[in-house]
Coordinates of C-alpha atoms in Angstrom, one line a residue:
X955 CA 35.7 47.4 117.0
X956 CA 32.4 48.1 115.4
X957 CA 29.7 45.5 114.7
X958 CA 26.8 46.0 112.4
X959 CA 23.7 46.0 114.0
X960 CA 21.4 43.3 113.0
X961 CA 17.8 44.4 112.1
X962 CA 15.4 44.4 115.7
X963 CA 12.9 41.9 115.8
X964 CA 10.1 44.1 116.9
X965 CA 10.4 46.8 114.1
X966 CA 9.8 45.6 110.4
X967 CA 11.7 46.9 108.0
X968 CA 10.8 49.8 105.8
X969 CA 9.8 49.4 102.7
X970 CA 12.1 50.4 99.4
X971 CA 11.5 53.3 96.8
X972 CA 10.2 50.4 94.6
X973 CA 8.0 48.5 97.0
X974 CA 3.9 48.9 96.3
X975 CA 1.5 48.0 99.2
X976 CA -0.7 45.0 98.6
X977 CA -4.3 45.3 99.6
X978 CA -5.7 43.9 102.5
X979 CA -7.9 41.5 102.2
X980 CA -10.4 42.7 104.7
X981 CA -10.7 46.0 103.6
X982 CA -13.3 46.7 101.7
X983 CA -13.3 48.9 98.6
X984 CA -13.6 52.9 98.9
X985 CA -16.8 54.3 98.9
X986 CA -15.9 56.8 96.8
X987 CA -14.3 54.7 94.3
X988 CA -15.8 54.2 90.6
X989 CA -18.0 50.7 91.8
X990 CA -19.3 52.5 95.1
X991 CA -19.8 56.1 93.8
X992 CA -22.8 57.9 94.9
X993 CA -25.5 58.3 92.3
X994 CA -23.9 56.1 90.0
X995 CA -26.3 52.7 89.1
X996 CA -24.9 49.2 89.6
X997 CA -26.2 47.1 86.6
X998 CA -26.7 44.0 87.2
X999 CA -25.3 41.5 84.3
X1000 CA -25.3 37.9 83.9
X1001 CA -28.2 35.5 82.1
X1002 CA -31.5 37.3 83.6
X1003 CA -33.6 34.3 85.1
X1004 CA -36.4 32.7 83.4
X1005 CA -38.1 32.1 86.3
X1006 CA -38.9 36.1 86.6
X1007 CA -38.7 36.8 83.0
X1008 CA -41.5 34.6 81.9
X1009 CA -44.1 36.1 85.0
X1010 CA -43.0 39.6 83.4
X1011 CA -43.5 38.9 79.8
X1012 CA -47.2 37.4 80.8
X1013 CA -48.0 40.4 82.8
X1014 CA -47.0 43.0 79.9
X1015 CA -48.8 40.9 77.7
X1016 CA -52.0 40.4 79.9
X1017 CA -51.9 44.5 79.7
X1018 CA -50.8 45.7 76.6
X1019 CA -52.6 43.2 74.3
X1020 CA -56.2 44.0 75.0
X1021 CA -55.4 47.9 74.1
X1022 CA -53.5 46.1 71.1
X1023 CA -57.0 44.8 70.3
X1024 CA -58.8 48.0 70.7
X1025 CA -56.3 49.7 68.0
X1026 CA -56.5 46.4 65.6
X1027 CA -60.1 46.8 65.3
X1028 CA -60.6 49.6 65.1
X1029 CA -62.5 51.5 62.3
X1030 CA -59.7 53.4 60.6
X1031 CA -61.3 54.5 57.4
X1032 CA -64.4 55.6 58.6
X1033 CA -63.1 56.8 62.5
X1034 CA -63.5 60.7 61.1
X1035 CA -66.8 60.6 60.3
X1036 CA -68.1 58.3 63.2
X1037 CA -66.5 60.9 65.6
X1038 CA -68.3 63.7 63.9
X1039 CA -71.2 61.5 64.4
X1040 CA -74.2 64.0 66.3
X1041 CA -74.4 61.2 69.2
X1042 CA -71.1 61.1 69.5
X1043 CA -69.9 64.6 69.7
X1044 CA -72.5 64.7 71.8
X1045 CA -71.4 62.5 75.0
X1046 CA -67.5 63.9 74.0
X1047 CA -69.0 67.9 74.5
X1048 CA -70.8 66.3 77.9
X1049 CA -68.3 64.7 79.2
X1050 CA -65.2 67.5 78.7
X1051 CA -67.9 69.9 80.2
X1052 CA -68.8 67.9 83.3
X1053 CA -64.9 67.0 83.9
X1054 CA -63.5 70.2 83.5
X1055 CA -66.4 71.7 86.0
X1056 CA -66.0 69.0 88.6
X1057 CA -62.3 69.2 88.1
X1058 CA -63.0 73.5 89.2
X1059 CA -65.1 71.8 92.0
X1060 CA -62.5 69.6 93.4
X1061 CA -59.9 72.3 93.0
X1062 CA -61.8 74.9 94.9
X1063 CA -62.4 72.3 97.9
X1064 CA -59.9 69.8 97.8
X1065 CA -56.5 72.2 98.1
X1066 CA -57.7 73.7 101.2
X1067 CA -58.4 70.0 102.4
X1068 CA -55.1 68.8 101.5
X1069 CA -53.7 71.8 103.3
X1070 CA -55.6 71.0 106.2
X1071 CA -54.6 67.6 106.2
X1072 CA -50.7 68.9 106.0
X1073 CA -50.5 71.8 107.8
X1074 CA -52.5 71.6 111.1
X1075 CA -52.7 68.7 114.0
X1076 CA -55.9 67.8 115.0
X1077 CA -57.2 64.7 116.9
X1078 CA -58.5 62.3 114.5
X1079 CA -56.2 63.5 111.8
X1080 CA -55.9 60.2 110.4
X1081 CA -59.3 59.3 110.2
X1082 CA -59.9 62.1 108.3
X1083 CA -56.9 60.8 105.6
X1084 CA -58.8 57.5 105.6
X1085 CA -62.5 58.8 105.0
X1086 CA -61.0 60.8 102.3
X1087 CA -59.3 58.2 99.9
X1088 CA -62.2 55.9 100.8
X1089 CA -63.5 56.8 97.1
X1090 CA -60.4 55.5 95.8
X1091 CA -61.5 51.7 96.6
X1092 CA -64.8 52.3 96.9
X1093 CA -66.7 50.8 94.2
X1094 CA -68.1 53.3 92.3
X1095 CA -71.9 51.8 92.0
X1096 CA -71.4 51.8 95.9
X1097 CA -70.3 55.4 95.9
X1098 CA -73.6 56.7 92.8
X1099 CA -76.0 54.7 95.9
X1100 CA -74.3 56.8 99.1
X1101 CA -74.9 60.4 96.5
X1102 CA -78.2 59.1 96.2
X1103 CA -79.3 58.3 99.8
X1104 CA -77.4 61.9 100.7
X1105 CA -78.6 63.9 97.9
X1106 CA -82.0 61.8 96.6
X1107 CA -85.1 63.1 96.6
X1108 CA -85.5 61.3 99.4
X1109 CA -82.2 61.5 100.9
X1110 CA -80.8 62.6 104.4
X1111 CA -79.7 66.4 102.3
X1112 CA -81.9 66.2 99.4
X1113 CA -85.2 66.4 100.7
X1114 CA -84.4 69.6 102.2
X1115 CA -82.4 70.7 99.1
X1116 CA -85.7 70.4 97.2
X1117 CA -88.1 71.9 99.7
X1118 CA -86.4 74.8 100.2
X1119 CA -84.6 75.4 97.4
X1120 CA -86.5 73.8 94.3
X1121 CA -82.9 71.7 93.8
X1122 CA -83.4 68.5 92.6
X1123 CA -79.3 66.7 91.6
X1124 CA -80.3 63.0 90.5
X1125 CA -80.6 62.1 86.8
X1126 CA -79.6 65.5 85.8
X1127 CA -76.2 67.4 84.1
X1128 CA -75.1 68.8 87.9
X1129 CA -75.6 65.0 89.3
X1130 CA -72.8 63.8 86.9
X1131 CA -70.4 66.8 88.4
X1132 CA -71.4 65.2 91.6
X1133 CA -70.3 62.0 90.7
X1134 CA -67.8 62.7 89.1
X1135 CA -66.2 64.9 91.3
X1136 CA -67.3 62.7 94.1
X1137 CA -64.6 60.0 92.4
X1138 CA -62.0 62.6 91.4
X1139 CA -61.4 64.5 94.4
X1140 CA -59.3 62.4 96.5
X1141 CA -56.5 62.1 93.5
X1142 CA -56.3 66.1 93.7
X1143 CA -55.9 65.8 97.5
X1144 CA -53.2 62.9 97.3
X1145 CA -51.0 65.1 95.1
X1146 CA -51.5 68.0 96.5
X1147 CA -51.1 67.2 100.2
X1148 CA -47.6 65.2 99.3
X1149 CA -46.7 68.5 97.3
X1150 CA -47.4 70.3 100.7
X1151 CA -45.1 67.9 102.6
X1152 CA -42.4 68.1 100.3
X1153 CA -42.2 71.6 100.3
X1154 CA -39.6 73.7 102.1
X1155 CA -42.0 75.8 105.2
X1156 CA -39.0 78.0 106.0
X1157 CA -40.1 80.2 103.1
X1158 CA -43.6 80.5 104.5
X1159 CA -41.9 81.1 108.0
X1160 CA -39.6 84.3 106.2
X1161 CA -42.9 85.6 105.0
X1162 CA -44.5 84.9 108.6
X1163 CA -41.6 87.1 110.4
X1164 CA -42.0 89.7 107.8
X1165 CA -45.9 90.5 108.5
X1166 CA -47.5 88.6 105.7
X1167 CA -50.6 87.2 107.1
X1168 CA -51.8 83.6 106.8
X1169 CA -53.9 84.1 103.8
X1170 CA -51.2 86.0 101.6
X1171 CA -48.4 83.8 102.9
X1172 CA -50.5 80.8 101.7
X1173 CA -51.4 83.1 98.5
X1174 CA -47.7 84.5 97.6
X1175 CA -45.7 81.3 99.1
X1176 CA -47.4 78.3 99.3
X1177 CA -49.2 78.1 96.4
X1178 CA -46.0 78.7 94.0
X1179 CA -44.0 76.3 95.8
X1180 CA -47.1 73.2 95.4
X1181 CA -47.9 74.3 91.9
X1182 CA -46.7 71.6 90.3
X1183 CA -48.6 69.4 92.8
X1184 CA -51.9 71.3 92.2
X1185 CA -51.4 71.0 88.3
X1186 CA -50.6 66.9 88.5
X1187 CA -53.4 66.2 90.7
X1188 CA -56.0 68.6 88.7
X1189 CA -54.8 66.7 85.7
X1190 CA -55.3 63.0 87.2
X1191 CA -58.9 64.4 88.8
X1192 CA -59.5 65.7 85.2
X1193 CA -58.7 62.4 83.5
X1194 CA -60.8 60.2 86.3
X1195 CA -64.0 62.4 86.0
X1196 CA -63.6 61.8 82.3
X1197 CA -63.5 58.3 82.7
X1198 CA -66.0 58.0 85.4
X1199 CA -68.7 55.0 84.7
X1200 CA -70.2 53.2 87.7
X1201 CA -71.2 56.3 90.2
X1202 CA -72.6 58.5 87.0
X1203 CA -75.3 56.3 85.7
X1204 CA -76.3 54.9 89.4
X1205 CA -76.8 58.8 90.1
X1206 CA -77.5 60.6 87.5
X1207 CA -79.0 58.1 85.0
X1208 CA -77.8 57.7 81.3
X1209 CA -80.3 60.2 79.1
X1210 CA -78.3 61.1 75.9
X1211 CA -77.8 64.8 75.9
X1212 CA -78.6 65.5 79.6
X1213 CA -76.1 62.8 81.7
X1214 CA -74.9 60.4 78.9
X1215 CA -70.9 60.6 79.2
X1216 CA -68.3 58.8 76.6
X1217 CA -67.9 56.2 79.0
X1218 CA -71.8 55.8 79.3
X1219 CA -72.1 56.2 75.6
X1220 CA -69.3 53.3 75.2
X1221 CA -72.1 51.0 77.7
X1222 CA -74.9 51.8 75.3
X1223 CA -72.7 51.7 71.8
X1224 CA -71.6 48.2 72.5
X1225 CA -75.5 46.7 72.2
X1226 CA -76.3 48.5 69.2
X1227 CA -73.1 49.7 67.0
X1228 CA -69.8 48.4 68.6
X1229 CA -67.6 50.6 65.9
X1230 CA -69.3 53.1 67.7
X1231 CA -67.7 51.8 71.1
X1232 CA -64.9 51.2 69.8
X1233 CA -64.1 55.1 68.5
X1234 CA -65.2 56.6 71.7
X1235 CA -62.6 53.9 73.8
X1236 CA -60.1 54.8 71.2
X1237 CA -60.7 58.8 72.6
X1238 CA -60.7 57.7 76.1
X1239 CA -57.3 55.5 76.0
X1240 CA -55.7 58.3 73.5
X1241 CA -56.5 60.9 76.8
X1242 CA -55.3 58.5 79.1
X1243 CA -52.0 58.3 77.4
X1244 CA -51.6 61.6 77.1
X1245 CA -52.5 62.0 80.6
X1246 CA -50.0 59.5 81.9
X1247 CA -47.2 60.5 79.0
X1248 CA -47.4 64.4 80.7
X1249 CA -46.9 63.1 84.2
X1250 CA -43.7 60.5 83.5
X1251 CA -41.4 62.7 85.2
X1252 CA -43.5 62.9 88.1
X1253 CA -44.1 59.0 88.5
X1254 CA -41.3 57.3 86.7
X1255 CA -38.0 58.8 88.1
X1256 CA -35.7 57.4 85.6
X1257 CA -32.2 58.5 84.7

């Protein structure tokens, strides 16, 4: 006699052609799904709250409205011929010449500082990082009266500078490459020394193994690879010098012709012609947007 057999209490029963899992509840969604894919944004939606969306609004304003001031009144009809003023295209030649020369300076000493700062271990490394962006929050008055106790007449360097040499830096063209390079330099060795961190060494090492000696792998390898390191922080040491204020006139003076920068010439401008002032800040701000509009890639990563 056969009997059918009933269904064993231990083993469940398998599911049909038509039967569809259900999810469990405590697993959680698949990375790789379209919500947790890699590289893919999560935007975030909902009413936004007020609470940081007034602070944010206030903060734009607080920065874009003075500059929106600077363009309302400014001289339109007559900004041609008060740029081709003589005092004017004076201090713009003076300061693109000093700039560009203490941007040379800083390039000549500050990539093989950043390098140094990079590439080799050395006790008190960090120090050294410190002292260097010390300029960077340094006041810049504070920074025209250190160049002037160093390099004075009567300073620790000076002194010597003009008794052996005839060399004499305060209130002159070559103190305002001082200063301004002074200011500039440790933008050039931020960028570039991240550059150098970033970059991939086992090229260098290939070069190493083959023979290349230090000075052409730094010359053949290194260089190419930080390039675009070295052009982003000549540009921002370019655009600082240019701007440079508080370190120029405490060491070099302000003499039109001889030390008198835009920025300088902006100072003086505002007691006796403001429309004056106001078309050299309209150059400056125009070269810092272009400045900052050149570099977005570098310091706004956005999609």
């Amino acid at each position: 006699m056969t009997s059918s057999a009933s269904p064993s209490p231990d083993r469940a029963p398998s599911p049909g052609p038509d039967h569809v899992p259900s999810p469990s509840p405590d697993r959680a969604p698949s990375p790789g799904g379209p919500a947790g894919r890699r590289g893919s944004p999560r935007r975030v939606t909902g009413r936004l709250p007020w609470m940081l969306l007034v602070p944010a609004v206030l903060g734009l304003a607080f920065l874009v409205l003075p500059l929106a001031g600077l363009l309302v009144r400014a001289p339109w009809p007559t900004l041609l011929q008060r740029l081709a003023e003589p005092q004017v295209l004076q201090a713009l030649r003076l300061s693109l010449v000093t700039a560009s020369i203490a941007t040379a300076v800083c390039l000549v000493l500050g990539v093989p500082l950043a390098w140094l700062l990079a590439r080799v271990s050395f006790p008190g490394r960090r120090l050294v990082r410190a002292l260097v962006t010390v300029p960077l929050v340094l006041p810049p008055v504070v920074g025209g009266v250190a160049l002037l106790l160093l390099l004075g007449r009567r300073g620790l360097l000076g002194q010597w500078l003009e008794s052996t040499f005839g060399l004499t830096l305060p209130f002159t063209t070559a103190g305002v490459v001082v200063a301004e390079a002074f200011v500039a330099m440790p933008f050039l060795v931020i960028s570039v020394e991240g550059a150098l961190r970033g970059a991939d060494q086992r090229f260098e090492e290939a070069a190493a193994t083959l023979g290349a000696s230090r000075w052409t792998v730094f010359r053949r390898v290194t260089l190419p690879l930080i390039m675009p390191g070295i052009v982003a922080g000549a540009v921002l040491c370019w655009a600082r010098a240019l701007g440079e204020f508080g370190a120029t006139i405490t060491f070099a003076g302000n003499f039109p012709g001889t030390t008198q920068t835009m920025p300088l010439a902006v100072y003086l401008a505002l007691e006796t012609e403001p429309e004056a002032a106001i078309v050299l800040s309209l150059v400056l701000l125009a070269v810092s947007v272009i400045i900052l509009a050149s570099l977005r890639d570098r310091w706004v990563n956005t999609p």
